[in-house]
Amino acid sequence: ECHTQIKKFMVFLNEHFSGSRIIKRQLANYLSEQQQFTKALTVLGEIHGQPLLESLLSLGFAYGDMNIFHCQDENGVVQFSLTNAVEPGSFDLEKIQELVTPGVTLFMRAHELEQPLDCFHQMLNAGSRLAEDLGSQLCDETRSEMTVQGIEDRRQNLQEYQDRRAS
């Protein structure tokens, strides 16, 4: 939906500001920065439902909207969420004891958060703890093992995003 709006707007710019490349470039840059900005981590391994549920509850997650788990701040604002890595991504609490999944994905919508870098640290800590509790492995969004360099790259990327948004 967002990409369609950007394309329509770019057509409008081309029709009405064909001689002003600087304006078009600045507006295109602004629009691309306003797009959704998400970060994800994956915990991979043979994950059983009951231990997953117990770990999530101990970490302060709550089952909620879209039948997934959410970690909220003290005001009830979702900071990050957790989905099943298997489609459709949701969890059925009535059948959680039967669940065996190859992984879960934690994700945050940085564009919706006041302090996305702080939230990333919380999500990273939750993912690390889940991996430890479940005897699984913490991985990045490509499902490669999370490395110290990978963590630092994501922190830096979020810091730059946060700085751009503040200016």
XYZ file of C-alpha atoms in Angstrom:
167
model
C 0.000 0.000 0.000
C 2.767 2.431 0.943
C 4.738 1.599 -2.217
C 1.654 2.261 -4.365
C 1.199 5.675 -2.758
C 4.849 6.528 -3.336
C 4.621 5.488 -6.994
C 1.493 7.610 -7.490
C 3.172 10.543 -5.838
C 6.279 10.130 -8.005
C 4.052 10.199 -11.114
C 2.459 13.390 -9.799
C 5.919 14.920 -9.240
C 7.024 13.987 -12.743
C 3.904 15.560 -14.242
C 3.990 18.788 -12.233
C 7.647 19.339 -11.392
C 9.432 17.856 -14.388
C 12.055 20.599 -14.369
C 12.882 20.397 -10.673
C 14.964 17.311 -9.997
C 16.149 18.607 -6.636
C 12.600 18.889 -5.278
C 11.712 15.440 -6.598
C 14.855 13.904 -5.063
C 14.271 15.525 -1.682
C 10.632 14.448 -1.591
C 11.493 10.910 -2.695
C 14.123 10.668 0.062
C 11.654 11.956 2.632
C 8.963 9.496 1.546
C 11.308 6.515 1.594
C 12.351 7.377 5.160
C 8.699 7.482 6.222
C 8.128 3.891 5.163
C 7.832 1.151 7.700
C 11.061 0.253 9.429
C 11.092 -3.117 11.157
C 13.729 -5.248 12.839
C 13.436 -8.973 13.429
C 15.254 -11.740 15.271
C 14.528 -15.446 15.045
C 14.963 -18.167 17.646
C 15.501 -21.479 15.852
C 15.391 -25.011 17.198
C 12.823 -27.650 18.055
C 10.580 -25.490 20.199
C 7.776 -27.062 22.211
C 4.683 -25.069 23.115
C 4.513 -25.406 26.896
C 8.157 -24.433 27.597
C 7.776 -21.582 25.094
C 4.676 -20.314 26.859
C 6.334 -20.525 30.280
C 9.405 -18.655 29.058
C 7.315 -15.975 27.344
C 5.228 -15.388 30.454
C 8.359 -15.135 32.612
C 9.660 -12.482 30.196
C 6.479 -10.437 30.514
C 4.906 -11.268 27.153
C 1.130 -11.298 26.865
C -1.000 -13.201 24.380
C -3.119 -10.807 22.377
C -3.973 -9.199 19.082
C -3.575 -11.422 15.999
C -3.156 -14.468 18.316
C 0.520 -13.719 18.859
C 2.529 -12.596 21.872
C 3.413 -8.992 22.647
C 5.806 -7.270 25.003
C 4.324 -3.978 26.149
C 5.625 -1.002 28.097
C 4.043 0.225 31.341
C 1.454 2.182 29.301
C 0.354 -0.867 27.316
C 2.125 0.207 24.108
C 3.460 -2.788 22.172
C 7.254 -2.608 22.007
C 7.795 -5.825 20.085
C 5.931 -9.013 19.253
C 6.571 -12.710 18.720
C 5.113 -14.925 16.006
C 5.384 -18.575 15.121
C 7.935 -19.040 12.330
C 5.473 -21.429 10.683
C 2.606 -19.914 8.673
C 0.219 -18.411 9.514
C 2.413 -17.253 12.394
C -0.244 -17.312 15.092
C -0.608 -19.486 18.182
C -3.623 -21.423 19.412
C -3.446 -21.322 23.210
C -5.878 -24.230 23.503
C -3.385 -26.406 21.595
C -0.130 -24.891 22.892
C 0.896 -28.151 24.600
C 0.756 -29.923 21.223
C 2.827 -27.276 19.459
C 6.240 -28.143 18.063
C 7.731 -25.465 15.819
C 11.155 -24.955 14.239
C 11.256 -21.360 15.411
C 9.704 -18.128 16.538
C 10.296 -14.615 15.249
C 10.530 -11.488 17.377
C 9.892 -8.248 15.540
C 9.574 -4.569 16.285
C 8.147 -1.714 14.251
C 10.765 0.950 14.805
C 8.702 3.566 12.966
C 5.979 3.256 15.627
C 8.271 3.599 18.662
C 9.626 6.636 20.468
C 12.900 4.906 21.399
C 13.509 2.122 18.866
C 17.105 1.526 19.954
C 16.070 0.876 23.567
C 13.338 -1.409 22.316
C 15.827 -3.323 20.164
C 17.986 -3.946 23.241
C 14.939 -5.283 25.100
C 13.990 -7.486 22.148
C 17.565 -8.762 21.844
C 17.636 -9.620 25.557
C 14.284 -11.405 25.292
C 15.454 -13.346 22.232
C 18.694 -14.346 23.973
C 16.818 -15.499 27.039
C 14.291 -17.445 24.945
C 17.094 -19.167 23.051
C 18.771 -20.077 26.320
C 15.541 -21.254 27.997
C 14.525 -23.374 25.003
C 17.938 -24.764 24.045
C 17.688 -22.975 20.728
C 19.771 -20.550 18.696
C 19.345 -16.790 18.309
C 19.476 -15.822 14.638
C 19.031 -12.719 12.525
C 16.210 -12.003 10.084
C 17.915 -14.197 7.451
C 18.057 -17.060 9.974
C 21.844 -16.929 10.181
C 23.417 -17.178 13.610
C 23.422 -13.800 15.346
C 26.964 -12.542 15.814
C 28.418 -9.708 17.875
C 29.076 -7.837 14.613
C 25.509 -8.452 13.462
C 24.167 -7.024 16.702
C 26.422 -3.984 16.407
C 25.375 -3.414 12.775
C 21.710 -3.434 13.765
C 22.322 -1.107 16.713
C 24.155 1.331 14.483
C 21.439 1.131 11.820
C 18.749 1.873 14.418
C 20.771 4.707 15.927
C 21.126 6.305 12.496
C 17.395 5.850 11.886
C 16.573 7.371 15.260
C 18.920 10.312 14.615
C 17.432 10.979 11.138
C 13.943 10.875 12.530
C 14.812 13.316 15.318
C 16.198 15.918 12.909
